[in-house]
PDB file of C-alpha atoms in Angstrom:
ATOM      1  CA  UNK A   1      -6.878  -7.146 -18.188  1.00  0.00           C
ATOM      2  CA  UNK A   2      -3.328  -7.337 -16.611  1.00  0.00           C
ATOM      3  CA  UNK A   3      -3.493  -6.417 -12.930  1.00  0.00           C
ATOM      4  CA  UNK A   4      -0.430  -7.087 -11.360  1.00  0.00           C
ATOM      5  CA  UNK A   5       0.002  -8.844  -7.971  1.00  0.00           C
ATOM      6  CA  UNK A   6       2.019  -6.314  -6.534  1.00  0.00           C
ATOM      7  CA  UNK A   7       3.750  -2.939  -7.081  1.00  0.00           C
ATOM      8  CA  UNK A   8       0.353  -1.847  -7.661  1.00  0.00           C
ATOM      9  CA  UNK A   9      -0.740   2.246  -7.158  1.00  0.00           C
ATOM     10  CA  UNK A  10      -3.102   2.137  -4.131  1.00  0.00           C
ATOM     11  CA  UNK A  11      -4.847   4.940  -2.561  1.00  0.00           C
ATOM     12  CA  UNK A  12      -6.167   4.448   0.873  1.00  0.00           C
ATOM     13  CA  UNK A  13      -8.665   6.969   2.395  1.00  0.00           C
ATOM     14  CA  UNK A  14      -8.633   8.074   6.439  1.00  0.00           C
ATOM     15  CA  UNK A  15      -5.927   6.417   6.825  1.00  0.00           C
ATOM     16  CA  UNK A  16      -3.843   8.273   9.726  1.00  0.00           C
ATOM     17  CA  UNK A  17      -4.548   5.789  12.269  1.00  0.00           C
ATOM     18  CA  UNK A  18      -6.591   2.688  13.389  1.00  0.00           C
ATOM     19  CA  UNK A  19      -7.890   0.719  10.589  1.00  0.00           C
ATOM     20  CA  UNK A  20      -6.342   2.807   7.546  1.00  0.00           C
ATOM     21  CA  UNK A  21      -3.029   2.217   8.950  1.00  0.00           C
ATOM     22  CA  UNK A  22      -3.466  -1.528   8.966  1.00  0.00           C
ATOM     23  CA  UNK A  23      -4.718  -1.480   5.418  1.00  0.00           C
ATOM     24  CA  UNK A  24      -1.290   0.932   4.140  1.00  0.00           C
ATOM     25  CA  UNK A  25       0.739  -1.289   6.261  1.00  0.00           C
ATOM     26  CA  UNK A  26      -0.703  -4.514   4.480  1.00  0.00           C
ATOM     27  CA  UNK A  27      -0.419  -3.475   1.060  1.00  0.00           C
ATOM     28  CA  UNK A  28       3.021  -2.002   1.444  1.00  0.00           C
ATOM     29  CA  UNK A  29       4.124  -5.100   2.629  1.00  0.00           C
ATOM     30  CA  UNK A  30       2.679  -6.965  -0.504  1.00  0.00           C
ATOM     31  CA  UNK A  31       5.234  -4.541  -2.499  1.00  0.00           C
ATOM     32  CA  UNK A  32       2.614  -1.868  -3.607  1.00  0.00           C
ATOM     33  CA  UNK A  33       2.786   1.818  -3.019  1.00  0.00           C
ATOM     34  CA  UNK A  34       0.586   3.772  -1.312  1.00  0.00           C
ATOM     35  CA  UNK A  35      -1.152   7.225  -1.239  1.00  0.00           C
ATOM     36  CA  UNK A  36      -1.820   7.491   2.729  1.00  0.00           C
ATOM     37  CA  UNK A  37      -4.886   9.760   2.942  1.00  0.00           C
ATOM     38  CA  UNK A  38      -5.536  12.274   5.845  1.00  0.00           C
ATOM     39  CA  UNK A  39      -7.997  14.982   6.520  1.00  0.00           C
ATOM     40  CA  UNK A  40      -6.928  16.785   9.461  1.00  0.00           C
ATOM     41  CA  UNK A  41      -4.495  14.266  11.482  1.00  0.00           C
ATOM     42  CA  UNK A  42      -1.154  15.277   9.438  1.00  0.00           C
ATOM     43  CA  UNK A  43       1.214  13.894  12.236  1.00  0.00           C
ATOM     44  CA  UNK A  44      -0.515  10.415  12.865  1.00  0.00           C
ATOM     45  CA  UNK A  45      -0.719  10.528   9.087  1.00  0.00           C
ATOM     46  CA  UNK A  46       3.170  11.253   9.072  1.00  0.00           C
ATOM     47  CA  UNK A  47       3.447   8.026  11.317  1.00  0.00           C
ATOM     48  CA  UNK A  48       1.386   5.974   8.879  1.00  0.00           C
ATOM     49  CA  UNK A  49       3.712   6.961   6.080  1.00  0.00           C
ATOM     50  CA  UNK A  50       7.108   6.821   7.847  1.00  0.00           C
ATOM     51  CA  UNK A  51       5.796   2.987   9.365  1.00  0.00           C
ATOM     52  CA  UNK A  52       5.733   1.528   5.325  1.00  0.00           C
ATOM     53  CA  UNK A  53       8.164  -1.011   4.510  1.00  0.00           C
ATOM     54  CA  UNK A  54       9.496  -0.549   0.767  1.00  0.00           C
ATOM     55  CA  UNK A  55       9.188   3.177  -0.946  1.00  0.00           C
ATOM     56  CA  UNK A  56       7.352   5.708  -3.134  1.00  0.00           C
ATOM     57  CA  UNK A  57       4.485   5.494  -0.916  1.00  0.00           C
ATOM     58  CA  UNK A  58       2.881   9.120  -0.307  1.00  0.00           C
ATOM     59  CA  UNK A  59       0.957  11.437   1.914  1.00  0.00           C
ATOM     60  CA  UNK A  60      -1.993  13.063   0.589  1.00  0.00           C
ATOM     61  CA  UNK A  61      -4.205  15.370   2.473  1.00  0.00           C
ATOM     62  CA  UNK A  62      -7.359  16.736   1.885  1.00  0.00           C
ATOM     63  CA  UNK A  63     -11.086  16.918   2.704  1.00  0.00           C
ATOM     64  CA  UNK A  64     -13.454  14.271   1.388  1.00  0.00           C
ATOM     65  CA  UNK A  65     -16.162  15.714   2.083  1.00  0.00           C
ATOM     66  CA  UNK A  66     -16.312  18.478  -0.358  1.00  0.00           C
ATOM     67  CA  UNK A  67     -16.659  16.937  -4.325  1.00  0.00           C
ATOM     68  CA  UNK A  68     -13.719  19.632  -5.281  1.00  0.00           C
ATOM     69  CA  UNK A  69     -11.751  18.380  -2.319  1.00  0.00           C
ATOM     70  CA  UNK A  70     -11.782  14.894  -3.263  1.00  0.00           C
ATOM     71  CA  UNK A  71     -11.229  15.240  -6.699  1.00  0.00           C
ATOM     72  CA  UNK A  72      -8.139  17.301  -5.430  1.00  0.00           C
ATOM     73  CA  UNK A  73      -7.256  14.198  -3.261  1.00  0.00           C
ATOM     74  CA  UNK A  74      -7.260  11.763  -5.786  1.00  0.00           C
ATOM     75  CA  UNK A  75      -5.236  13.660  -8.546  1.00  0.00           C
ATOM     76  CA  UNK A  76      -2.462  14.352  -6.622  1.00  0.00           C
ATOM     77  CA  UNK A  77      -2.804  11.032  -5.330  1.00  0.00           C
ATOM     78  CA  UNK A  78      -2.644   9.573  -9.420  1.00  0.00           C
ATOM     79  CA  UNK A  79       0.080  12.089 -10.058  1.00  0.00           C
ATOM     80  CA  UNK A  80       2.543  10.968  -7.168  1.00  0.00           C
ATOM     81  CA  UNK A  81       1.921   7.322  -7.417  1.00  0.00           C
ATOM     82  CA  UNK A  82       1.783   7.573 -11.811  1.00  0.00           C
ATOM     83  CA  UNK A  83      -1.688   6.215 -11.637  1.00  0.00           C
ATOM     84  CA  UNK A  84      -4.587   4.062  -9.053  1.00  0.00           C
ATOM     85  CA  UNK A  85      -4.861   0.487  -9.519  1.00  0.00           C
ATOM     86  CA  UNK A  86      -6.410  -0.291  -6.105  1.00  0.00           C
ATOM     87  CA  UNK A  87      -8.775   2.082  -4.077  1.00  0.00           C
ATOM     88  CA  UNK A  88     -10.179   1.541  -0.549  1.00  0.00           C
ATOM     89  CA  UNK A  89     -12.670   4.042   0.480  1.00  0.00           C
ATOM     90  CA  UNK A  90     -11.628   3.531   4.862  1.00  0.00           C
ATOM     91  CA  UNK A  91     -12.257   7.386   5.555  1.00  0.00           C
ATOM     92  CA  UNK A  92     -15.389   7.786   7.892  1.00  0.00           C
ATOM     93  CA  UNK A  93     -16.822   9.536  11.047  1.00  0.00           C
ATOM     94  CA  UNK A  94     -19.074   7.841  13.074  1.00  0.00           C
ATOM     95  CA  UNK A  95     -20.377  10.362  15.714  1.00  0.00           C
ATOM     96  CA  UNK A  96     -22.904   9.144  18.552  1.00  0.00           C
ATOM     97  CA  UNK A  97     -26.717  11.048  17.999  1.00  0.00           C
ATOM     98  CA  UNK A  98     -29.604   8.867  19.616  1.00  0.00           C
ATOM     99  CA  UNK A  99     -33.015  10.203  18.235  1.00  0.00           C
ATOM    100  CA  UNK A 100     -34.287  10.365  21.988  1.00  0.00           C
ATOM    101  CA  UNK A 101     -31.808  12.442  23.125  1.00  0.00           C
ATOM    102  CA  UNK A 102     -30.596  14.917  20.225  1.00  0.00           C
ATOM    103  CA  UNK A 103     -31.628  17.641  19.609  1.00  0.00           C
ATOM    104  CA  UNK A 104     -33.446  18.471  15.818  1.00  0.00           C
ATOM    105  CA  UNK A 105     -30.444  20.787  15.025  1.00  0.00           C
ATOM    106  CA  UNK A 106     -27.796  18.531  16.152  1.00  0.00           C
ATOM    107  CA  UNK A 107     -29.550  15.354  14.172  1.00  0.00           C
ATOM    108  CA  UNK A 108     -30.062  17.074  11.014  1.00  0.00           C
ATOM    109  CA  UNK A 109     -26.065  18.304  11.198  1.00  0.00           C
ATOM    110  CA  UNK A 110     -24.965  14.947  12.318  1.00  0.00           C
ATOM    111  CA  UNK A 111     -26.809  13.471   9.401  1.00  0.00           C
ATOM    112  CA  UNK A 112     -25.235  15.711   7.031  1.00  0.00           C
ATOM    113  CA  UNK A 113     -22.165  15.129   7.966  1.00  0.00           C
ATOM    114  CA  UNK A 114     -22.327  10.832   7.937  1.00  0.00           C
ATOM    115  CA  UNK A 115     -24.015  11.090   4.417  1.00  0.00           C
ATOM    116  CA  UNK A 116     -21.278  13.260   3.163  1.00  0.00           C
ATOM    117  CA  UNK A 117     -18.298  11.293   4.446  1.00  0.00           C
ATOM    118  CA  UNK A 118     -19.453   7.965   4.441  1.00  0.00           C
ATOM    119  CA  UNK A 119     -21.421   8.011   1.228  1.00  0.00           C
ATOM    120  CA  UNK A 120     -20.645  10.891  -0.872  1.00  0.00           C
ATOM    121  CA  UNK A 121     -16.947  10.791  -0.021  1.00  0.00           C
ATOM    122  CA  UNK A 122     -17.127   6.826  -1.112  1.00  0.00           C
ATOM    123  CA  UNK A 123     -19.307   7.473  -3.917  1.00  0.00           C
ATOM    124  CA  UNK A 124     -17.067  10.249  -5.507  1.00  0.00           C
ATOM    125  CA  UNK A 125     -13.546   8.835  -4.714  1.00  0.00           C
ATOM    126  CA  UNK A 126     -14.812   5.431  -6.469  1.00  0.00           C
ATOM    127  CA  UNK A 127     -15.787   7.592  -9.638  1.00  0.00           C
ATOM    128  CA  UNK A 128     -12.204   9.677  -9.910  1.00  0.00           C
ATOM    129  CA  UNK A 129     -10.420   6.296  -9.398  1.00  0.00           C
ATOM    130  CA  UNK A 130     -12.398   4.005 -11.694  1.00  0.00           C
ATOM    131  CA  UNK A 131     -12.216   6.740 -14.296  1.00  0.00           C
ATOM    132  CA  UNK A 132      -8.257   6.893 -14.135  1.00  0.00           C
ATOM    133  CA  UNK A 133      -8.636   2.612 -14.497  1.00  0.00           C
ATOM    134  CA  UNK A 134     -10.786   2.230 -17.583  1.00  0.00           C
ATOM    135  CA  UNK A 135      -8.178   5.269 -18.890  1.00  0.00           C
ATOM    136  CA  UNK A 136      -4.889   2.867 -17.842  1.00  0.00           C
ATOM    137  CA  UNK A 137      -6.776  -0.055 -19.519  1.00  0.00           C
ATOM    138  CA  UNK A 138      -5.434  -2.720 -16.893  1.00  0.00           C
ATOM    139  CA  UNK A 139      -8.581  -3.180 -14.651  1.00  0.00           C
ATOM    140  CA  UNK A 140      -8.531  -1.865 -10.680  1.00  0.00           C
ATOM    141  CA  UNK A 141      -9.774  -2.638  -7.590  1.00  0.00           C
ATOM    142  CA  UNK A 142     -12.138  -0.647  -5.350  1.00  0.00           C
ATOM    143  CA  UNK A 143     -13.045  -1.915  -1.929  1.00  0.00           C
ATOM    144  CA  UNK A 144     -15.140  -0.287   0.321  1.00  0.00           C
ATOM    145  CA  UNK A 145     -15.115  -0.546   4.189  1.00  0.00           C
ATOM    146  CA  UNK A 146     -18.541  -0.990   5.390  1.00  0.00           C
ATOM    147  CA  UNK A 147     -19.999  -2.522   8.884  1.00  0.00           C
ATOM    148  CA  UNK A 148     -21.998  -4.914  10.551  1.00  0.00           C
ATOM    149  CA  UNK A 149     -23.954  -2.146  11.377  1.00  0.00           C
ATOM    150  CA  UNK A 150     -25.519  -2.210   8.540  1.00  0.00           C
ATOM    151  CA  UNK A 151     -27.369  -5.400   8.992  1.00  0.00           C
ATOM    152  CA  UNK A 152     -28.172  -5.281  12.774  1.00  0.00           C
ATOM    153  CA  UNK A 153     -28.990  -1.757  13.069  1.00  0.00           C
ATOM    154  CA  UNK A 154     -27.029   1.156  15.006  1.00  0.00           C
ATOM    155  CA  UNK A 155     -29.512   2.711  17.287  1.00  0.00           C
ATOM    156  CA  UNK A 156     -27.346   5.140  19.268  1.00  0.00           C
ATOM    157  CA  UNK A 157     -25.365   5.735  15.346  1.00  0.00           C
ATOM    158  CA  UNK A 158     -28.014   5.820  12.467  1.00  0.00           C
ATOM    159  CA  UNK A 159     -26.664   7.544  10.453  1.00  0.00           C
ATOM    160  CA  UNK A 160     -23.549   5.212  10.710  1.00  0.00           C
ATOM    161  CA  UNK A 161     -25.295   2.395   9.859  1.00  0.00           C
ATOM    162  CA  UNK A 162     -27.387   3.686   7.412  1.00  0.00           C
ATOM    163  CA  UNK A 163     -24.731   5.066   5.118  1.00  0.00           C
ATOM    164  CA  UNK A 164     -23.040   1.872   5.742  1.00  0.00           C
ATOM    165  CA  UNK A 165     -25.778   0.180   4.304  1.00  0.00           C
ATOM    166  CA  UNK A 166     -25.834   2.784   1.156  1.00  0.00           C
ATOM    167  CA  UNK A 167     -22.202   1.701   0.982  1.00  0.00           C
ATOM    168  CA  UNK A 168     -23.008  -1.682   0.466  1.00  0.00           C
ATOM    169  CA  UNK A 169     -25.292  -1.132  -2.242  1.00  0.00           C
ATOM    170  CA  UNK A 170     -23.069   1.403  -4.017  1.00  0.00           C
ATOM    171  CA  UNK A 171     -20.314  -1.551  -4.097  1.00  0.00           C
ATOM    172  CA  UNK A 172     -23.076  -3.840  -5.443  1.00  0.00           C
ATOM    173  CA  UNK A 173     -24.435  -1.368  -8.507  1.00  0.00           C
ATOM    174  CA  UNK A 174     -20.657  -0.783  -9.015  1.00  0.00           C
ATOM    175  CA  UNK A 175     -19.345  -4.264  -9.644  1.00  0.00           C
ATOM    176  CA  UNK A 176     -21.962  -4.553 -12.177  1.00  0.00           C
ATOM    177  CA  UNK A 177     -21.631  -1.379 -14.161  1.00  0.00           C
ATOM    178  CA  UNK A 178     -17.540  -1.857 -14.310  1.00  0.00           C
ATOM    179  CA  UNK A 179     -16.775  -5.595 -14.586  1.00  0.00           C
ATOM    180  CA  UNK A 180     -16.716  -4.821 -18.390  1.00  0.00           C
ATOM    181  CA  UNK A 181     -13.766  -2.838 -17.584  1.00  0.00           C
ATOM    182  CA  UNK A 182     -12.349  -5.228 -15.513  1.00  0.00           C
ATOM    183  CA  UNK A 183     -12.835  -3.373 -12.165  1.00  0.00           C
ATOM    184  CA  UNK A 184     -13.536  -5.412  -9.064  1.00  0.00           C
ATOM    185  CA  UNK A 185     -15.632  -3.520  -6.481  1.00  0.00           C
ATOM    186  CA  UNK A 186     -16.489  -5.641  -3.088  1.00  0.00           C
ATOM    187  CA  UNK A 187     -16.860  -4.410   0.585  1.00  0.00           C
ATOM    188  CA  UNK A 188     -16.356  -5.610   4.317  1.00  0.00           C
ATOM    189  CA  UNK A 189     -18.689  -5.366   7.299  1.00  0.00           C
ATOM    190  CA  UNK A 190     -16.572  -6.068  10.004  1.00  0.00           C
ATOM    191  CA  UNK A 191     -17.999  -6.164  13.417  1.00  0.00           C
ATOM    192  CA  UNK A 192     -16.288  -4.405  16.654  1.00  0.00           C
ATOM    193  CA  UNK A 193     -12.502  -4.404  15.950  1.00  0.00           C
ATOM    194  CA  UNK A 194      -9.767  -3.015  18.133  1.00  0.00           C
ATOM    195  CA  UNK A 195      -7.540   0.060  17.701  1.00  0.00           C
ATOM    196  CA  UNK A 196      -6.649   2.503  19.910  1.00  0.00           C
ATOM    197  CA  UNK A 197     -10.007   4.645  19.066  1.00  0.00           C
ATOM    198  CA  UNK A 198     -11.970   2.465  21.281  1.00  0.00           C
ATOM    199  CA  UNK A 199      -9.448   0.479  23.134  1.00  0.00           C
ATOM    200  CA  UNK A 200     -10.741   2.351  25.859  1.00  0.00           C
ATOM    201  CA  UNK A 201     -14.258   0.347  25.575  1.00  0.00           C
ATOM    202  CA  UNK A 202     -12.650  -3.092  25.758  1.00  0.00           C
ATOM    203  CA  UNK A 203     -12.318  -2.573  29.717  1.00  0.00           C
ATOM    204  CA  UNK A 204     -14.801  -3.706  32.283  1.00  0.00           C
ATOM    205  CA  UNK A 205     -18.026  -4.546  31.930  1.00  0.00           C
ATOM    206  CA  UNK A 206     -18.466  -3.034  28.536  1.00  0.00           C
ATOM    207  CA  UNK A 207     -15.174  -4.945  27.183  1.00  0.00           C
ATOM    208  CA  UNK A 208     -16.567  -8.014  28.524  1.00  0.00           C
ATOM    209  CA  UNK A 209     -19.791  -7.518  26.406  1.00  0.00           C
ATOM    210  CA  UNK A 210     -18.544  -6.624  23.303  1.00  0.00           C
ATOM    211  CA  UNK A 211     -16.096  -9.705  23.789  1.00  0.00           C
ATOM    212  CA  UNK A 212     -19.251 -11.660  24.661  1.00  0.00           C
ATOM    213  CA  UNK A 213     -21.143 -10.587  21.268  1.00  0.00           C
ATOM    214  CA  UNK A 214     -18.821 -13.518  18.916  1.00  0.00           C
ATOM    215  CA  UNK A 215     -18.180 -16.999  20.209  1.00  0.00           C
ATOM    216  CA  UNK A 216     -14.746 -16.881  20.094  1.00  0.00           C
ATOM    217  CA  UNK A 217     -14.744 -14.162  22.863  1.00  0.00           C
ATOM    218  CA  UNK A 218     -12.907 -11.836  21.783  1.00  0.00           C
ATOM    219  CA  UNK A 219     -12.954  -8.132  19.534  1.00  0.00           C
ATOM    220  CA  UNK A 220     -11.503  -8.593  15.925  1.00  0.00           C
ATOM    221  CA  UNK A 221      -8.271  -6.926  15.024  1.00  0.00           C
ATOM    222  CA  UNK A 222      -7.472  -4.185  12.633  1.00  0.00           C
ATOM    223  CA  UNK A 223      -4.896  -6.852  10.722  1.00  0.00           C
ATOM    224  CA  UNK A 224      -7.867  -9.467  10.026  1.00  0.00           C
ATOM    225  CA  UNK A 225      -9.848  -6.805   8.270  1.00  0.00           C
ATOM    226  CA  UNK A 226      -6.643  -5.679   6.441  1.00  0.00           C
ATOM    227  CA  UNK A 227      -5.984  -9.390   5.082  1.00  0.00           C
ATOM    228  CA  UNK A 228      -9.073  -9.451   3.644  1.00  0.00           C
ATOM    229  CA  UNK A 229      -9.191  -6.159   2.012  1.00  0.00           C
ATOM    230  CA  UNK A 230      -6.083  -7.030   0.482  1.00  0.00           C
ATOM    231  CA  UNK A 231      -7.306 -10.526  -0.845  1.00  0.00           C
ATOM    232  CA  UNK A 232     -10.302  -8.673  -2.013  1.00  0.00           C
ATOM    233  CA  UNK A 233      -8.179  -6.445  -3.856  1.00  0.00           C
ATOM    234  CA  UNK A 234      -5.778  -8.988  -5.397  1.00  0.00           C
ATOM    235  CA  UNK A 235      -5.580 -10.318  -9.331  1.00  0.00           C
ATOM    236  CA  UNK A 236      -7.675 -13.877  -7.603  1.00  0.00           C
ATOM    237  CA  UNK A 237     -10.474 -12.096  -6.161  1.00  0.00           C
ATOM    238  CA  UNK A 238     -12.238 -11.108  -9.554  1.00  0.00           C
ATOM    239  CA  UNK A 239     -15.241 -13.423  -9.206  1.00  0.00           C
ATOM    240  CA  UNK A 240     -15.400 -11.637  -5.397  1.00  0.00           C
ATOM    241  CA  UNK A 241     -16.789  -8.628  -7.206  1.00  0.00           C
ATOM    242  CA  UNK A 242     -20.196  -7.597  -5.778  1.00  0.00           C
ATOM    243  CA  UNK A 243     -19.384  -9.650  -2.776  1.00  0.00           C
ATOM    244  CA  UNK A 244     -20.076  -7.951   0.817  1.00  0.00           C
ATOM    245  CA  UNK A 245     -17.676 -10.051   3.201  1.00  0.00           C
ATOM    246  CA  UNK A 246     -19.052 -10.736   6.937  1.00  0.00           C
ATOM    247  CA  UNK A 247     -15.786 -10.298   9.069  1.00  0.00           C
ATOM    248  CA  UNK A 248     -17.357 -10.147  12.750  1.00  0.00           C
ATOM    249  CA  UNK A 249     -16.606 -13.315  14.243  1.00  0.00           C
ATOM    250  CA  UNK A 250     -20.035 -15.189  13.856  1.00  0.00           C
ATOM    251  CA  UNK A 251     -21.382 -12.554  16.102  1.00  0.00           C
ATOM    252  CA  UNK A 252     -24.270 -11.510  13.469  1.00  0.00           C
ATOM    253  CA  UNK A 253     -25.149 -14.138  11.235  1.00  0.00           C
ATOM    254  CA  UNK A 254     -27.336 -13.256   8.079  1.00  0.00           C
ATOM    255  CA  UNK A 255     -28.588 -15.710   5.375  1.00  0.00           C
TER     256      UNK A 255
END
């Protein structure tokens, strides 16, 4: 397999703001080009795009929830960028619903909603884009933005961290079925990270318990999680495949 270092073909899901902006922003400045994903935040989107060092990158809009809608995503995505070497499945929602206090109706819809963004979306994007690899011939890279979450449990967001977890596995049962085709599929679980989603949570007493949860005392940063997608996604990283990388600070240690 020849998968070049750089001046790869990289789509990036959600990635309007917040994490998925770190992630374009990282791989454009390796020299690769990316397809900036949105589904309804066009303008922060626009900013993504129009922050990219080097060219060709491109915007790409569409709803991942919907199998037609992501199959839409990643063509034009394949058509503008002449092919995907390298996709990171970033796009999620991750919507508060305690069982205690929510109601049947609003459980049921929240679940619906988690399983078909966080898992289905993943699921179907990693199938369009590994298809258009073992087609190319030149091996790819899919990495897949999980969570701590996934280990510790999410009681106020299960659905979060139960898809999370589903992610997780997907990655696993991928990396076996397409190392013959030498596809790399790993995934992060990155603890509480700051962006300016929930930069409103690092302030007073909550801020100073989130800091509290790693020894270092402090929240994690979008950049560290985008270095180590893009390692994960590089030529090196092969025998990383199946791998799910802890990135939360020693604040949840598993064995």
């Amino acid at each position: 397999m020849n998968l070049p270092a750089t001046g790869r073909r990289v789509l990036i899901s959600g990635a309007s703001r917040g994490l998925g902006r770190a992630l374009a922003q990282a791989f454009a400045e390796n020299g690769d080009r990316v397809a900036v994903h949105y589904g309804s935040r066009e303008e922060e989107a626009r900013a993504t795009l129009d922050s990219l060092t080097g060219g060709g990158h491109v915007l790409v809009g569409g709803d991942l929830s919907d199998p037609a809608g992501a199959a839409d995503v990643a063509g034009r995505a394949a058509d503008a960028l002449g092919g995907i070497d390298v996709l990171v499945n970033n796009a999620a929602v991750n919507l508060p619903h305690p069982l205690a206090d929510t109601s049947y109706e609003d459980w049921a819809e929240l679940w619906q909603r988690h399983v078909s963004v966080n898992l289905l979306a993943t699921a179907n994007l990693s199938h369009l884009a590994a298809r258009r690899m073992i087609d190319q011939g030149s091996g790819g890279r899919i990495v897949n933005i999980g969570s701590r979450g996934a280990f510790r449990g999410e009681p106020d967001h299960p659905a979060y961290g139960a898809t999370k977890a589903a992610v997780h596995a997907l990655g696993q049962s991928l990396a076996v079925s397409l190392a013959p085709h030498g596809i790399a599929v790993a995934s992060v679980a990155p603890g509480f990270f700051e962006t300016e989603r929930v930069a409103h949570r690092l302030s007073g007493a909550e801020g100073a318990a989130i800091r509290a949860q790693s020894p270092f005392g402090r929240a994690g940063t979008a950049e560290e999680i985008a270095a180590a997608v893009l390692w994960l996604a590089s030529p090196v990283a092969e025998w990383a495949s199946g791998t799910v990388l802890d990135l939360n600070g020693a604040s949840h240690l598993r064995t």
